[in-house]
Short mmCIF file of C-alpha atoms in Angstrom, two decimals:
data_model
loop_
_atom_site.label_atom_id
_atom_site.label_comp_id
_atom_site.label_asym_id
_atom_site.label_seq_id
_atom_site.Cartn_x
_atom_site.Cartn_y
_atom_site.Cartn_z
CA MET A 1 -35.86 -18.41 130.04
CA SER A 2 -33.63 -21.47 129.67
CA ASP A 3 -29.69 -21.37 129.45
CA GLN A 4 -30.21 -22.19 125.81
CA GLU A 5 -32.28 -18.69 124.90
CA ASN A 6 -29.71 -17.18 127.73
CA GLY A 7 -26.59 -18.41 124.53
CA LEU A 8 -24.70 -21.56 127.56
CA PRO A 9 -25.62 -24.80 126.14
CA GLU A 10 -27.40 -26.77 128.67
CA VAL A 11 -25.69 -27.07 131.76
CA ARG A 12 -25.07 -31.12 131.74
CA LYS A 13 -24.76 -30.42 127.84
CA TRP A 14 -21.40 -28.96 127.28
CA PRO A 15 -19.25 -30.30 124.15
CA GLU A 16 -16.33 -32.93 124.02
CA LEU A 17 -13.42 -31.30 124.16
CA LYS A 18 -11.81 -31.84 120.97
CA LEU A 19 -8.62 -31.56 119.84
CA PRO A 20 -8.20 -30.55 116.92
CA ASP A 21 -4.89 -32.22 115.28
CA LEU A 22 -3.31 -29.86 114.40
CA LEU A 23 -1.84 -28.90 118.19
CA PHE A 24 -0.50 -32.79 117.56
CA THR A 25 2.31 -32.31 114.98
CA ASP A 26 6.08 -31.27 116.24
CA THR A 27 5.78 -27.37 115.06
CA VAL A 28 2.74 -27.56 117.68
CA ARG A 29 4.00 -29.45 120.57
CA GLN A 30 7.20 -28.14 120.58
CA ALA A 31 5.99 -24.35 120.79
CA HIS A 32 4.35 -25.42 123.42
CA ALA A 33 6.54 -27.24 124.88
CA ARG A 34 8.42 -23.77 124.94
CA ILE A 35 6.07 -21.40 125.74
CA GLU A 36 5.82 -23.71 129.38
CA LYS A 37 9.14 -24.40 129.54
CA GLU A 38 10.47 -20.89 129.37
CA TRP A 39 7.13 -18.18 129.41
CA ASP A 40 6.48 -16.67 132.63
CA ALA A 41 2.94 -16.26 134.72
CA GLN A 42 1.89 -13.32 132.67
CA GLN A 43 3.50 -14.45 129.34
CA ARG A 44 1.15 -18.20 130.13
CA SER A 45 -2.69 -16.42 130.63
CA ALA A 46 -2.21 -15.15 126.77
CA CYS A 47 -2.27 -18.94 126.13
CA GLN A 48 -5.32 -19.06 128.81
CA THR A 49 -7.61 -15.97 127.63
CA ALA A 50 -7.55 -18.20 124.23
CA ALA A 51 -8.62 -21.01 126.29
CA GLY A 52 -11.47 -19.62 127.14
CA ARG A 53 -11.85 -17.79 123.77
CA ALA A 54 -11.66 -22.00 122.46
CA LEU A 55 -14.52 -23.43 125.27
CA TRP A 56 -16.74 -20.82 124.69
CA LYS A 57 -16.90 -21.33 120.90
CA HIS A 58 -20.25 -20.93 121.29
CA VAL A 59 -20.79 -17.54 121.14
CA ILE A 60 -17.01 -16.69 120.01
CA HIS A 61 -16.00 -17.03 116.79
CA ASP A 62 -12.14 -17.46 116.92
CA PRO A 63 -10.31 -19.94 114.09
CA PHE A 64 -6.97 -19.43 116.20
CA ALA A 65 -8.22 -20.11 119.83
CA GLU A 66 -7.65 -23.60 119.95
CA LEU A 67 -3.75 -23.55 118.43
CA LEU A 68 -2.89 -20.71 120.20
CA ALA A 69 -3.96 -22.19 123.48
CA GLY A 70 -2.75 -25.68 124.08
CA GLU A 71 -3.82 -28.49 124.99
CA THR A 72 -1.90 -28.28 128.36
CA TYR A 73 -4.62 -25.30 128.71
CA LEU A 74 -7.36 -26.16 127.04
CA THR A 75 -7.76 -29.73 128.99
CA SER A 76 -7.35 -27.43 132.42
CA LEU A 77 -10.71 -25.31 131.88
CA HIS A 78 -12.68 -27.79 130.12
CA GLU A 79 -12.28 -30.00 132.85
CA LYS A 80 -13.03 -27.05 135.27
CA ILE A 81 -16.07 -26.44 133.46
CA LYS A 82 -17.17 -29.74 133.58
CA LYS A 83 -16.83 -29.89 136.93
CA ASP A 84 -18.64 -26.75 137.19
CA CYS A 85 -21.54 -28.07 134.65
CA THR A 86 -21.94 -31.58 137.55
CA ASN A 87 -22.10 -28.89 140.51
CA ASN A 88 -24.63 -26.42 138.62
CA ALA A 89 -21.75 -23.72 139.54
CA ARG A 90 -23.60 -20.75 139.02
CA GLU A 91 -20.75 -19.57 137.46
CA ILE A 92 -19.32 -21.73 134.24
CA SER A 93 -15.41 -21.41 134.30
CA GLY A 94 -13.90 -18.97 132.27
CA VAL A 95 -17.58 -16.96 132.01
CA ILE A 96 -15.38 -13.99 132.89
CA LEU A 97 -13.63 -14.88 129.34
CA ALA A 98 -15.51 -14.77 127.39
CA VAL A 99 -17.88 -12.05 128.77
CA ARG A 100 -14.97 -9.84 128.30
CA THR A 101 -13.43 -10.88 125.15
CA LEU A 102 -17.62 -10.02 123.52
CA TRP A 103 -17.32 -6.40 125.05
CA PHE A 104 -13.90 -5.66 124.26
CA ASP A 105 -14.90 -7.20 120.25
CA SER A 106 -17.95 -4.92 120.57
CA LYS A 107 -16.25 -1.24 122.25
CA LEU A 108 -14.31 -2.13 119.23
CA GLU A 109 -16.54 -1.83 116.47
CA SER A 110 -18.78 0.41 117.93
CA ALA A 111 -15.94 2.82 118.40
CA LEU A 112 -14.25 2.30 114.34
CA HIS A 113 -17.82 2.89 113.84
CA SER A 114 -18.67 5.84 114.07
CA SER A 115 -15.30 7.11 112.69
CA SER A 116 -15.87 5.75 110.09
CA GLY A 117 -13.15 2.75 110.58
CA ARG A 118 -11.51 4.64 107.75
CA ASP A 119 -8.28 4.93 108.67
CA THR A 120 -8.21 4.45 112.39
CA GLN A 121 -5.08 2.25 113.37
CA VAL A 122 -6.11 0.33 116.18
CA VAL A 123 -3.50 -0.21 118.66
CA LEU A 124 -2.91 -4.05 120.80
CA LEU A 125 -1.59 -3.51 123.58
CA GLY A 126 -0.12 -6.62 125.24
CA ALA A 127 -1.58 -8.47 122.07
CA GLY A 128 -0.76 -11.99 123.28
CA MET A 129 -1.79 -14.22 121.85
CA ASP A 130 -4.76 -12.04 120.25
CA ALA A 131 -6.53 -12.83 117.22
CA ARG A 132 -8.58 -10.00 116.38
CA ALA A 133 -6.69 -9.60 112.61
CA TYR A 134 -7.89 -13.02 111.42
CA ARG A 135 -11.81 -12.36 113.31
CA LEU A 136 -12.92 -9.14 113.65
CA SER A 137 -14.44 -7.61 110.57
CA CYS A 138 -14.76 -4.38 111.36
CA LEU A 139 -11.13 -3.75 110.88
CA LYS A 140 -11.67 -4.49 107.59
CA GLU A 141 -10.01 -0.35 106.89
CA SER A 142 -7.94 -0.10 110.27
CA HIS A 143 -4.11 -0.56 110.65
CA VAL A 144 -3.68 -3.05 113.60
CA PHE A 145 -0.13 -2.57 115.36
CA GLU A 146 0.22 -6.01 117.83
CA VAL A 147 3.01 -4.70 120.22
CA ASP A 148 4.42 -7.39 122.70
CA LEU A 149 8.14 -9.18 123.65
CA PRO A 150 9.89 -10.23 120.41
CA GLU A 151 9.02 -13.78 122.52
CA VAL A 152 5.12 -13.60 122.20
CA LEU A 153 5.06 -12.45 118.91
CA GLN A 154 7.69 -15.19 117.35
CA MET A 155 5.75 -17.81 119.35
CA LYS A 156 1.75 -16.00 117.40
CA THR A 157 3.65 -15.41 114.67
CA THR A 158 5.41 -19.34 114.21
CA LEU A 159 2.30 -21.28 115.30
CA LEU A 160 -0.17 -19.60 113.08
CA GLN A 161 2.21 -19.75 110.39
CA ALA A 162 2.27 -23.58 111.35
CA ALA A 163 -1.79 -23.03 110.60
CA MET A 164 -1.29 -21.84 107.26
CA GLU A 165 0.68 -24.43 106.51
CA SER A 166 -1.29 -27.16 107.19
CA THR A 167 -4.77 -26.20 105.47
CA ASN A 168 -5.50 -25.84 101.68
CA ASP A 169 -8.36 -23.73 102.31
CA HIS A 170 -7.37 -20.47 103.72
CA ARG A 171 -10.80 -18.57 103.47
CA HIS A 172 -11.22 -18.98 107.00
CA LEU A 173 -7.56 -18.04 108.00
CA THR A 174 -7.02 -14.83 106.55
CA MET A 175 -6.45 -11.95 108.42
CA LYS A 176 -9.98 -9.12 108.61
CA ALA A 177 -7.90 -6.15 109.10
CA LYS A 178 -7.05 -4.17 106.22
CA SER A 179 -3.20 -3.64 107.08
CA LEU A 180 -0.97 -5.70 111.25
CA THR A 181 2.13 -4.59 112.14
CA ARG A 182 3.57 -6.72 115.12
CA VAL A 183 6.08 -4.55 117.00
CA VAL A 184 8.44 -6.22 119.85
CA ALA A 185 8.43 -3.18 122.62
CA ASP A 186 8.21 -3.43 126.12
CA ILE A 187 5.60 -1.41 127.04
CA ARG A 188 7.20 -1.97 131.08
CA GLY A 189 10.02 0.28 128.99
CA ASN A 190 10.51 4.10 128.52
CA ASP A 191 11.01 3.20 124.26
CA TRP A 192 7.87 1.40 123.12
CA LEU A 193 5.77 4.59 122.09
CA GLU A 194 9.41 5.15 120.62
CA LYS A 195 9.24 2.01 118.58
CA LEU A 196 5.13 1.52 117.73
CA GLN A 197 5.59 5.05 115.19
CA THR A 198 9.59 3.45 114.21
CA SER A 199 6.82 1.07 113.36
CA GLY A 200 4.07 2.91 111.39
CA PHE A 201 2.31 4.27 113.74
CA VAL A 202 0.91 8.05 113.06
CA PRO A 203 0.14 9.65 116.04
CA GLU A 204 -1.56 12.69 114.60
CA LYS A 205 -3.87 9.76 113.02
CA ASN A 206 -7.33 8.28 115.25
CA THR A 207 -6.88 5.39 117.52
CA VAL A 208 -8.60 3.23 119.55
CA TRP A 209 -6.16 1.71 122.11
CA VAL A 210 -7.10 -1.72 123.09
CA LEU A 211 -4.93 -2.56 126.93
CA GLU A 212 -6.83 -6.61 127.22
CA GLY A 213 -5.46 -8.66 130.79
CA ILE A 214 -3.02 -6.41 131.40
CA LEU A 215 -2.62 -2.87 132.79
CA TYR A 216 -3.12 -5.26 136.57
CA TYR A 217 0.10 -7.42 135.35
CA LEU A 218 2.48 -3.76 135.66
CA SER A 219 3.04 -1.86 138.76
CA HIS A 220 2.10 0.97 139.37
CA SER A 221 4.22 3.25 137.78
CA GLN A 222 4.87 1.23 134.84
CA ALA A 223 0.64 1.26 134.38
CA MET A 224 0.53 5.48 134.96
CA GLN A 225 3.26 5.79 132.35
CA VAL A 226 0.92 3.54 130.41
CA LEU A 227 -1.68 5.36 131.09
CA LYS A 228 -0.60 9.36 130.69
CA ILE A 229 0.72 8.31 127.10
CA ILE A 230 -1.99 7.30 125.94
CA ALA A 231 -3.80 10.04 127.75
CA ASP A 232 -1.15 12.62 126.05
CA LYS A 233 -2.92 11.97 122.71
CA CYS A 234 -5.77 13.57 123.59
CA THR A 235 -4.17 16.36 122.54
CA LEU A 236 -3.72 15.24 119.08
CA THR A 237 -6.35 12.91 117.57
CA GLN A 238 -10.00 11.16 118.74
CA THR A 239 -8.42 8.17 120.93
CA VAL A 240 -10.49 5.38 122.43
CA LEU A 241 -9.10 3.22 125.42
CA LEU A 242 -10.17 0.57 125.92
CA ALA A 243 -8.89 -1.53 129.22
CA ASP A 244 -10.54 -3.66 132.09
CA PHE A 245 -9.29 -2.70 135.74
CA MET A 246 -9.04 -5.29 138.74
CA ASN A 247 -9.76 -3.75 142.05
CA LYS A 248 -7.98 -3.56 145.10
CA SER A 249 -9.42 -6.93 146.53
CA SER A 250 -8.84 -8.47 143.04
CA THR A 251 -4.62 -8.35 143.33
CA THR A 252 -4.70 -10.17 146.08
CA LEU A 253 -6.20 -13.31 144.27
CA SER A 254 -2.82 -13.67 143.60
CA SER A 255 -0.60 -11.71 144.91
CA SER A 256 3.06 -12.47 143.60
CA VAL A 257 1.09 -11.70 139.86
CA PHE A 258 -0.86 -8.94 139.65
CA HIS A 259 -0.33 -4.79 140.67
CA PHE A 260 -1.63 -2.45 139.15
CA TYR A 261 -5.70 -1.80 140.34
CA SER A 262 -7.66 1.17 140.17
CA ASP A 263 -11.06 1.19 142.88
CA TRP A 264 -11.26 3.79 140.64
CA PRO A 265 -10.55 4.14 136.74
CA ASP A 266 -13.88 5.96 135.99
CA HIS A 267 -12.18 8.88 138.16
CA LEU A 268 -8.51 8.43 137.38
CA LEU A 269 -9.06 8.90 133.86
CA PRO A 270 -10.43 11.72 132.82
CA SER A 271 -7.94 13.02 135.50
CA LEU A 272 -4.85 12.35 133.18
CA GLY A 273 -6.15 14.04 130.51
CA PHE A 274 -9.87 11.94 129.47
CA SER A 275 -13.29 13.77 128.83
CA ASN A 276 -15.67 10.99 128.75
CA VAL A 277 -15.76 7.78 130.44
CA LYS A 278 -17.76 4.34 130.65
CA LEU A 279 -17.73 2.16 133.89
CA SER A 280 -18.95 -1.24 133.15
CA GLN A 281 -18.65 -4.47 135.99
CA ILE A 282 -19.16 -7.98 134.41
CA GLY A 283 -22.90 -9.08 134.72
CA ASP A 284 -23.53 -4.83 133.00
CA PRO A 285 -26.26 -4.73 130.73
CA ASP A 286 -23.12 -4.10 127.88
CA ALA A 287 -20.62 -6.77 129.60
CA HIS A 288 -23.42 -10.36 129.82
CA PHE A 289 -24.13 -11.24 127.03
CA GLY A 290 -27.18 -13.49 128.20
CA LEU A 291 -23.86 -15.29 129.60
CA MET A 292 -25.18 -14.35 132.56
CA PRO A 293 -28.78 -15.57 133.59
CA ASP A 294 -28.72 -16.16 137.26
CA PRO A 295 -29.52 -13.83 139.54
CA LEU A 296 -26.97 -14.89 142.37
CA ASN A 297 -24.29 -15.65 140.80
CA LEU A 298 -20.71 -13.81 141.64
CA PHE A 299 -21.35 -11.05 139.63
CA ASN A 300 -24.96 -9.70 140.09
CA LYS A 301 -24.39 -9.98 143.69
CA LEU A 302 -22.10 -7.73 143.12
CA ARG A 303 -23.92 -4.99 141.19
CA THR A 304 -26.15 -4.10 144.10
CA LEU A 305 -23.58 -3.66 146.18
CA PRO A 306 -21.98 -0.02 146.87
CA ARG A 307 -18.08 -0.12 144.63
CA SER A 308 -16.05 1.11 148.31
CA ILE A 309 -17.32 -1.67 149.62
CA GLN A 310 -14.40 -3.99 149.93
CA THR A 311 -16.29 -6.74 152.32
CA HIS A 312 -18.70 -8.92 150.99
CA PRO A 313 -21.32 -8.72 153.69
CA ASP A 314 -23.30 -11.23 153.10
CA ASP A 315 -20.28 -13.75 154.09
CA GLY A 316 -16.48 -11.34 154.41
CA THR A 317 -15.55 -12.49 151.35
CA PRO A 318 -13.30 -10.26 148.87
CA CYS A 319 -15.06 -7.85 146.31
CA HIS A 320 -13.22 -9.33 143.76
CA ARG A 321 -13.90 -6.43 140.93
CA LEU A 322 -13.53 -5.90 137.01
CA TYR A 323 -14.22 -3.27 136.22
CA LEU A 324 -14.43 -2.93 131.81
CA VAL A 325 -13.71 0.42 130.90
CA GLN A 326 -14.00 2.53 128.16
CA ALA A 327 -12.38 6.92 126.97
CA SER A 328 -12.01 8.43 125.33
CA GLY A 329 -10.91 12.41 124.99
CA SER A 330 -10.18 14.71 121.18
CA PRO A 331 -7.93 18.27 120.90
CA ASN A 332 -11.43 20.07 120.87
CA GLN A 333 -12.60 18.63 124.49
CA THR A 334 -13.86 19.82 127.54
CA LEU A 335 -12.57 18.56 129.73
CA PRO A 336 -14.88 18.04 133.04
#
């Protein structure tokens, strides 16, 4: 099967980077200059994620991704992709962000479909530069809440407003969600749920919680507190959690940034109150989307090893794993 049949551009023909004019307007330039100057590594990771979505646009349609990523992160990732293509690398840079995005998109859509989507709330914790409310039609009956720090939400609002003002054709920039509420709160603290409820979140309504690329930036106690708060909602209503977890080895990728890990999130979440948990790894049948054609790439090689193994037997390198986890629970559930 060719790369094109697998959803990949021909390896040596990755599109050249063409930056949109909007990135060079004063408002957008100044906004991204502030990001570089004022944001920490965790906050800037939101721009890196947006860059991944922008450069893998042959599989992800995100009309705001380039704008939210900014020139610095688009250029940096594109250079890595070009180098990977030149070297015939088994894993192209950004593919993990593309697969992760598509997994969250597909699981969110199926969760909303199973609940008929009516009046279901979707909470994006640590929303960053997520534009799902503008790009996923499955949210048309859902109330979406984006929770993040004030500087992040304000910057996002500024950039999106710049996009709206720069075009006369707003059809591809219109919001897809039934409603969108941005909630200023720090999920590392104790009052984010209270602020969410003050903003219109109803604890008794069916809710899908999306925690993409956020848990491992928290301390162990902070992450556990967030997971427990969400798990507690299983006693009130149908509750779905979509989250990604790093294993212990993965936190060594950046000793100063990554903290929380779980080698066995499919054991952890039932202990907190979720009755159904499904774990996938990058490259699994529901987590490759035709983007993992090489059986010898890093992710496929890891999938064949028992999860208890921390170093690869072939070369002694750490087994860096990212687990994609869907968990759910409801008041009438039976815990295992």
